[in-house]
Amino acid sequence: MATYYIGVDVGGTTIKMGIFSDTGELLEKWEIPTRLENHGENILPDVVESMEQKRAERGGNIKGIGVGIPGPVTDDGVVLKCANLGWDVFSVKNTLASLTGVGNVKVGNDANIAALGEMWKGGGRGYDSIVMVTLGTGVGGGIIHKGKILTGSRGAGGEIGHLKVELEETEVCGCGCRGCLEQYASATGVVRLAKKYMREGSCLSDAKRITAKMVFDGAKAGDDYCTEIVERFGRYLGVALSNVAHVADPEAFVIGGGVSKAGQIILDVVQKYYDENSMYALKDKDFHLAELGNDAGIYGAVRMVLFQ
């Protein structure tokens, strides 16, 4: 009888799901809407119903379930509140095990499992110790050491986006602090920098709406102002990753998220400032772009139950 593993990546709008073979081959992927009403009480039952439908179509048994959650998660599968989903503190692992009868359930932070997925099948292939940073609306991070997720004592390990990189910042980050990396290296952070230092003559100066893509495209085209903003971005991110390396000493860095679609210009500017701010033993690390896109989470979720 066939056996399957299910990867689940819970987001605030949609839940991405994938069914995998016992060798780690992705057989099918799909999405369902995230129902947030009543403090997200329908989310896990919806996940279970959807996976059972797929299992019934294929026949066989579900041998393991891996889940990524957008919030802090402890090693034993307890989510420590998740504002995006309306969840308080409870055991996602025990709840899913009870609903499905599957004993092999693993739960992790979504950024951490995306890092695990990229190490396994994406931009981090060939390494077993990486740091992944995801540059989207915010900045997420995940640290993988010798094939294991570094979760920390409260499930908040790898929160790279909230490293303090600017001591003089007066505006408040979404986390309540000031000067966080997320305020400068996320898509919204790049736009914020571009607007803050705007000067006449740039390709951006007359734009009604500025995006991070416009900033990087302008830099590629030789616009001096856009190049200056990209340099600021690169310095903040390069210094932050240098600080991470002085603690974790990974083999490589993987950069993903929507901003990373700018491509090689990201790697070049970040690695330059990384090397300038790193001790000799930590210089010349490998930098790669993420490869799995939105599938990184389901791959990492399954990697947890297959090999951890």
CSV table of C-alpha atoms in Angstrom, one decimal:
chain,number,residue,atom,x,y,z
A,1,MET,CA,0.0,0.0,0.0
A,2,ALA,CA,1.3,3.4,-0.9
A,3,THR,CA,2.4,5.8,1.8
A,4,TYR,CA,2.5,9.6,1.6
A,5,TYR,CA,3.9,12.6,3.4
A,6,ILE,CA,2.0,15.9,3.5
A,7,GLY,CA,3.7,19.3,3.6
A,8,VAL,CA,1.6,22.3,4.7
A,9,ASP,CA,2.6,26.0,4.6
A,10,VAL,CA,-0.1,28.1,6.4
A,11,GLY,CA,-0.3,31.7,5.3
A,12,GLY,CA,-2.6,34.5,6.2
A,13,THR,CA,-4.5,34.3,2.8
A,14,THR,CA,-3.9,30.8,1.5
A,15,ILE,CA,-2.6,27.4,2.8
A,16,LYS,CA,-0.2,25.7,0.4
A,17,MET,CA,-0.2,22.0,0.5
A,18,GLY,CA,1.8,19.2,-1.2
A,19,ILE,CA,1.7,15.4,-1.2
A,20,PHE,CA,5.1,13.7,-1.4
A,21,SER,CA,6.3,10.2,-1.9
A,22,ASP,CA,8.4,8.5,0.8
A,23,THR,CA,11.5,9.4,-1.3
A,24,GLY,CA,10.7,13.1,-1.1
A,25,GLU,CA,9.2,13.5,-4.6
A,26,LEU,CA,6.5,16.1,-4.9
A,27,LEU,CA,3.5,14.3,-6.4
A,28,GLU,CA,0.9,17.1,-6.4
A,29,LYS,CA,0.5,20.5,-4.9
A,30,TRP,CA,-2.6,22.7,-4.3
A,31,GLU,CA,-3.9,25.6,-2.2
A,32,ILE,CA,-6.9,26.2,0.0
A,33,PRO,CA,-8.1,29.5,1.4
A,34,THR,CA,-7.2,30.4,5.0
A,35,ARG,CA,-10.3,31.0,7.0
A,36,LEU,CA,-9.5,33.5,9.7
A,37,GLU,CA,-12.9,34.0,11.3
A,38,ASN,CA,-13.4,33.0,14.9
A,39,HIS,CA,-9.7,33.2,15.7
A,40,GLY,CA,-8.8,30.8,12.9
A,41,GLU,CA,-10.6,27.8,14.4
A,42,ASN,CA,-11.3,26.4,11.0
A,43,ILE,CA,-7.7,26.4,9.7
A,44,LEU,CA,-6.6,23.0,11.0
A,45,PRO,CA,-9.9,21.2,10.3
A,46,ASP,CA,-9.8,22.6,6.8
A,47,VAL,CA,-6.2,21.3,6.3
A,48,VAL,CA,-7.2,17.8,7.5
A,49,GLU,CA,-10.3,17.7,5.3
A,50,SER,CA,-8.2,18.7,2.3
A,51,MET,CA,-5.5,16.2,2.8
A,52,GLU,CA,-8.0,13.4,3.4
A,53,GLN,CA,-9.6,14.2,0.1
A,54,LYS,CA,-6.2,13.8,-1.7
A,55,ARG,CA,-5.4,10.6,0.2
A,56,ALA,CA,-8.8,9.1,-0.7
A,57,GLU,CA,-8.3,10.0,-4.4
A,58,ARG,CA,-4.9,8.3,-4.4
A,59,GLY,CA,-5.5,5.5,-1.9
A,60,GLY,CA,-2.8,4.5,0.7
A,61,ASN,CA,-1.9,6.1,4.0
A,62,ILE,CA,-0.5,9.3,5.2
A,63,LYS,CA,2.7,8.5,7.1
A,64,GLY,CA,3.8,12.0,8.2
A,65,ILE,CA,2.6,15.6,8.3
A,66,GLY,CA,4.9,18.7,8.4
A,67,VAL,CA,3.5,22.2,8.9
A,68,GLY,CA,4.9,25.7,8.7
A,69,ILE,CA,3.2,28.4,10.8
A,70,PRO,CA,3.8,32.2,10.5
A,71,GLY,CA,4.8,32.7,14.1
A,72,PRO,CA,7.1,31.3,16.8
A,73,VAL,CA,6.8,27.6,17.3
A,74,THR,CA,8.6,25.5,20.0
A,75,ASP,CA,10.4,22.3,19.3
A,76,ASP,CA,7.5,20.3,20.6
A,77,GLY,CA,5.0,21.9,18.2
A,78,VAL,CA,3.4,24.6,20.4
A,79,VAL,CA,2.6,27.9,18.6
A,80,LEU,CA,3.3,30.8,20.9
A,81,LYS,CA,0.5,33.0,19.6
A,82,CYS,CA,0.2,33.9,15.9
A,83,ALA,CA,-1.5,37.2,15.4
A,84,ASN,CA,-1.8,36.7,11.6
A,85,LEU,CA,-4.0,33.7,12.1
A,86,GLY,CA,-5.8,34.8,15.3
A,87,TRP,CA,-4.2,31.9,17.3
A,88,ASP,CA,-3.3,32.0,21.0
A,89,VAL,CA,-0.9,29.5,22.6
A,90,PHE,CA,-1.7,25.8,21.8
A,91,SER,CA,-0.1,22.6,20.4
A,92,VAL,CA,-0.6,22.5,16.7
A,93,LYS,CA,1.2,19.1,16.7
A,94,ASN,CA,-1.1,17.5,19.2
A,95,THR,CA,-4.2,19.0,17.6
A,96,LEU,CA,-3.3,17.6,14.2
A,97,ALA,CA,-2.3,14.2,15.6
A,98,SER,CA,-5.7,14.0,17.3
A,99,LEU,CA,-7.6,15.1,14.2
A,100,THR,CA,-5.8,12.7,11.8
A,101,GLY,CA,-4.5,9.8,13.9
A,102,VAL,CA,-1.1,10.4,12.4
A,103,GLY,CA,1.6,10.2,15.0
A,104,ASN,CA,4.5,11.7,13.0
A,105,VAL,CA,3.6,15.4,13.0
A,106,LYS,CA,6.2,18.1,13.0
A,107,VAL,CA,5.5,21.9,13.2
A,108,GLY,CA,7.9,24.8,12.6
A,109,ASN,CA,8.1,28.5,11.9
A,110,ASP,CA,7.4,29.1,8.2
A,111,ALA,CA,10.6,31.0,7.5
A,112,ASN,CA,12.6,28.2,9.2
A,113,ILE,CA,11.0,25.5,7.2
A,114,ALA,CA,11.5,27.5,3.9
A,115,ALA,CA,15.2,27.6,4.8
A,116,LEU,CA,15.1,23.8,5.3
A,117,GLY,CA,13.4,23.3,2.0
A,118,GLU,CA,16.0,25.4,0.2
A,119,MET,CA,18.8,23.5,1.8
A,120,TRP,CA,17.2,20.2,0.7
A,121,LYS,CA,16.0,20.9,-2.8
A,122,GLY,CA,16.8,24.6,-3.7
A,123,GLY,CA,19.5,27.2,-3.6
A,124,GLY,CA,21.1,25.6,-0.5
A,125,ARG,CA,21.6,22.2,-2.1
A,126,GLY,CA,25.0,20.6,-1.2
A,127,TYR,CA,25.3,22.3,2.2
A,128,ASP,CA,24.0,21.3,5.6
A,129,SER,CA,24.5,24.6,7.4
A,130,ILE,CA,22.9,27.7,5.8
A,131,VAL,CA,21.2,31.0,6.7
A,132,MET,CA,18.3,31.9,4.6
A,133,VAL,CA,16.8,35.4,4.5
A,134,THR,CA,13.5,36.1,2.8
A,135,LEU,CA,12.9,39.6,1.6
A,136,GLY,CA,9.2,40.3,1.0
A,137,THR,CA,6.8,42.6,2.7
A,138,GLY,CA,8.9,42.0,5.8
A,139,VAL,CA,12.2,40.2,6.3
A,140,GLY,CA,12.1,36.6,7.5
A,141,GLY,CA,15.0,34.3,8.3
A,142,GLY,CA,15.9,30.7,9.0
A,143,ILE,CA,19.1,29.2,10.3
A,144,ILE,CA,19.9,25.6,9.5
A,145,HIS,CA,22.9,24.0,11.4
A,146,LYS,CA,24.0,20.5,10.4
A,147,GLY,CA,20.7,19.8,8.8
A,148,LYS,CA,18.6,20.9,11.8
A,149,ILE,CA,16.5,24.1,12.3
A,150,LEU,CA,17.8,26.4,15.0
A,151,THR,CA,14.5,27.2,16.7
A,152,GLY,CA,15.8,28.8,19.9
A,153,SER,CA,14.3,28.3,23.4
A,154,ARG,CA,11.1,30.1,22.5
A,155,GLY,CA,10.7,29.3,18.9
A,156,ALA,CA,12.0,32.7,17.8
A,157,GLY,CA,15.5,31.7,16.5
A,158,GLY,CA,16.3,33.1,13.1
A,159,GLU,CA,14.3,36.3,13.4
A,160,ILE,CA,16.9,38.1,11.2
A,161,GLY,CA,14.4,40.8,10.2
A,162,HIS,CA,14.5,42.3,13.7
A,163,LEU,CA,18.2,42.6,14.1
A,164,LYS,CA,18.9,46.2,15.0
A,165,VAL,CA,21.0,47.7,12.2
A,166,GLU,CA,20.3,51.5,12.7
A,167,LEU,CA,20.7,53.0,16.2
A,168,GLU,CA,19.4,56.4,15.2
A,169,GLU,CA,16.1,55.4,13.7
A,170,THR,CA,13.1,57.2,15.1
A,171,GLU,CA,10.3,55.3,13.2
A,172,VAL,CA,8.9,52.2,14.9
A,173,CYS,CA,9.1,48.8,13.2
A,174,GLY,CA,6.0,46.5,13.3
A,175,CYS,CA,7.6,44.6,16.1
A,176,GLY,CA,7.6,47.7,18.3
A,177,CYS,CA,11.4,48.3,18.2
A,178,ARG,CA,13.3,50.8,16.1
A,179,GLY,CA,16.1,50.4,13.5
A,180,CYS,CA,15.3,46.8,12.5
A,181,LEU,CA,16.6,45.3,9.3
A,182,GLU,CA,13.1,44.9,8.1
A,183,GLN,CA,12.7,48.7,7.9
A,184,TYR,CA,15.5,48.8,5.2
A,185,ALA,CA,15.8,45.5,3.4
A,186,SER,CA,12.2,44.4,2.9
A,187,ALA,CA,10.2,45.5,-0.2
A,188,THR,CA,8.5,48.2,1.8
A,189,GLY,CA,11.8,49.1,3.4
A,190,VAL,CA,13.5,49.7,0.0
A,191,VAL,CA,10.6,51.9,-1.0
A,192,ARG,CA,10.9,53.8,2.3
A,193,LEU,CA,14.6,54.5,1.7
A,194,ALA,CA,13.9,55.6,-1.8
A,195,LYS,CA,11.3,58.1,-0.7
A,196,LYS,CA,13.2,59.3,2.3
A,197,TYR,CA,16.3,60.4,0.3
A,198,MET,CA,14.6,61.3,-2.9
A,199,ARG,CA,16.3,63.9,-5.2
A,200,GLU,CA,15.5,65.4,-8.5
A,201,GLY,CA,16.9,63.9,-11.7
A,202,SER,CA,16.3,60.3,-10.7
A,203,CYS,CA,14.1,58.0,-12.8
A,204,LEU,CA,12.0,57.8,-9.6
A,205,SER,CA,11.5,61.5,-8.9
A,206,ASP,CA,8.4,61.9,-11.0
A,207,ALA,CA,6.9,58.4,-10.3
A,208,LYS,CA,3.4,58.4,-8.8
A,209,ARG,CA,4.1,55.1,-7.2
A,210,ILE,CA,7.5,53.6,-6.3
A,211,THR,CA,8.2,49.9,-6.0
A,212,ALA,CA,11.3,48.0,-4.9
A,213,LYS,CA,11.5,46.5,-8.5
A,214,MET,CA,11.7,50.1,-9.9
A,215,VAL,CA,14.6,50.9,-7.6
A,216,PHE,CA,16.6,47.8,-8.6
A,217,ASP,CA,15.7,48.2,-12.3
A,218,GLY,CA,16.9,51.8,-12.1
A,219,ALA,CA,20.2,50.8,-10.6
A,220,LYS,CA,20.7,48.2,-13.3
A,221,ALA,CA,20.1,50.9,-15.9
A,222,GLY,CA,22.7,53.2,-14.3
A,223,ASP,CA,20.5,55.6,-12.4
A,224,ASP,CA,22.8,57.2,-9.8
A,225,TYR,CA,20.1,57.7,-7.2
A,226,CYS,CA,18.7,54.1,-7.5
A,227,THR,CA,22.3,52.8,-7.2
A,228,GLU,CA,22.7,54.8,-4.0
A,229,ILE,CA,19.6,53.3,-2.5
A,230,VAL,CA,20.7,49.8,-3.5
A,231,GLU,CA,24.0,50.5,-1.8
A,232,ARG,CA,22.2,51.5,1.4
A,233,PHE,CA,20.1,48.4,1.2
A,234,GLY,CA,23.1,46.2,0.6
A,235,ARG,CA,25.0,47.8,3.5
A,236,TYR,CA,22.2,47.2,6.0
A,237,LEU,CA,21.7,43.6,4.8
A,238,GLY,CA,25.4,42.8,4.5
A,239,VAL,CA,26.1,44.0,8.0
A,240,ALA,CA,23.2,42.1,9.4
A,241,LEU,CA,24.3,38.8,7.8
A,242,SER,CA,27.8,39.4,8.9
A,243,ASN,CA,26.5,39.7,12.5
A,244,VAL,CA,24.6,36.4,12.0
A,245,ALA,CA,27.7,34.7,10.6
A,246,HIS,CA,29.8,35.7,13.7
A,247,VAL,CA,27.4,33.6,15.7
A,248,ALA,CA,26.3,30.8,13.4
A,249,ASP,CA,29.2,30.5,10.9
A,250,PRO,CA,27.1,28.9,8.1
A,251,GLU,CA,28.5,27.5,4.9
A,252,ALA,CA,26.3,29.6,2.7
A,253,PHE,CA,23.6,32.2,2.6
A,254,VAL,CA,20.4,31.9,0.5
A,255,ILE,CA,18.4,35.0,-0.3
A,256,GLY,CA,14.8,34.6,-1.3
A,257,GLY,CA,11.5,36.4,-1.3
A,258,GLY,CA,10.0,38.8,-3.9
A,259,VAL,CA,12.9,41.3,-3.7
A,260,SER,CA,15.4,38.6,-4.6
A,261,LYS,CA,13.9,38.5,-8.1
A,262,ALA,CA,16.1,41.4,-8.8
A,263,GLY,CA,18.8,38.8,-9.2
A,264,GLN,CA,22.6,39.0,-9.2
A,265,ILE,CA,22.6,42.7,-8.3
A,266,ILE,CA,21.3,41.6,-4.8
A,267,LEU,CA,24.1,39.0,-4.3
A,268,ASP,CA,26.8,41.4,-5.5
A,269,VAL,CA,25.9,44.3,-3.2
A,270,VAL,CA,25.2,42.2,-0.1
A,271,GLN,CA,28.3,40.1,-0.4
A,272,LYS,CA,30.4,43.2,-0.8
A,273,TYR,CA,29.2,44.7,2.5
A,274,TYR,CA,29.2,41.3,4.1
A,275,ASP,CA,32.9,40.8,3.4
A,276,GLU,CA,33.8,44.3,4.4
A,277,ASN,CA,32.3,43.7,7.9
A,278,SER,CA,33.4,40.1,8.6
A,279,MET,CA,36.5,38.8,10.3
A,280,TYR,CA,38.9,36.9,8.1
A,281,ALA,CA,37.7,33.4,8.9
A,282,LEU,CA,34.2,34.3,7.9
A,283,LYS,CA,34.9,36.1,4.6
A,284,ASP,CA,34.1,34.7,1.2
A,285,LYS,CA,31.0,32.7,2.1
A,286,ASP,CA,28.8,31.4,-0.8
A,287,PHE,CA,25.8,33.5,-1.6
A,288,HIS,CA,22.9,32.0,-3.6
A,289,LEU,CA,19.4,33.0,-4.7
A,290,ALA,CA,16.5,30.8,-3.5
A,291,GLU,CA,15.1,28.5,-6.2
A,292,LEU,CA,11.9,27.0,-4.8
A,293,GLY,CA,9.8,30.2,-4.6
A,294,ASN,CA,6.4,29.6,-2.9
A,295,ASP,CA,7.1,25.8,-2.7
A,296,ALA,CA,10.0,26.1,-0.3
A,297,GLY,CA,7.7,25.8,2.7
A,298,ILE,CA,6.0,22.6,1.7
A,299,TYR,CA,9.4,21.0,0.8
A,300,GLY,CA,10.8,22.1,4.2
A,301,ALA,CA,7.7,20.8,6.0
A,302,VAL,CA,8.1,17.4,4.5
A,303,ARG,CA,11.9,17.4,5.1
A,304,MET,CA,11.1,17.8,8.8
A,305,VAL,CA,9.1,14.6,9.0
A,306,LEU,CA,11.2,12.5,6.6
A,307,PHE,CA,14.6,13.1,8.1
A,308,GLN,CA,14.4,14.9,11.5
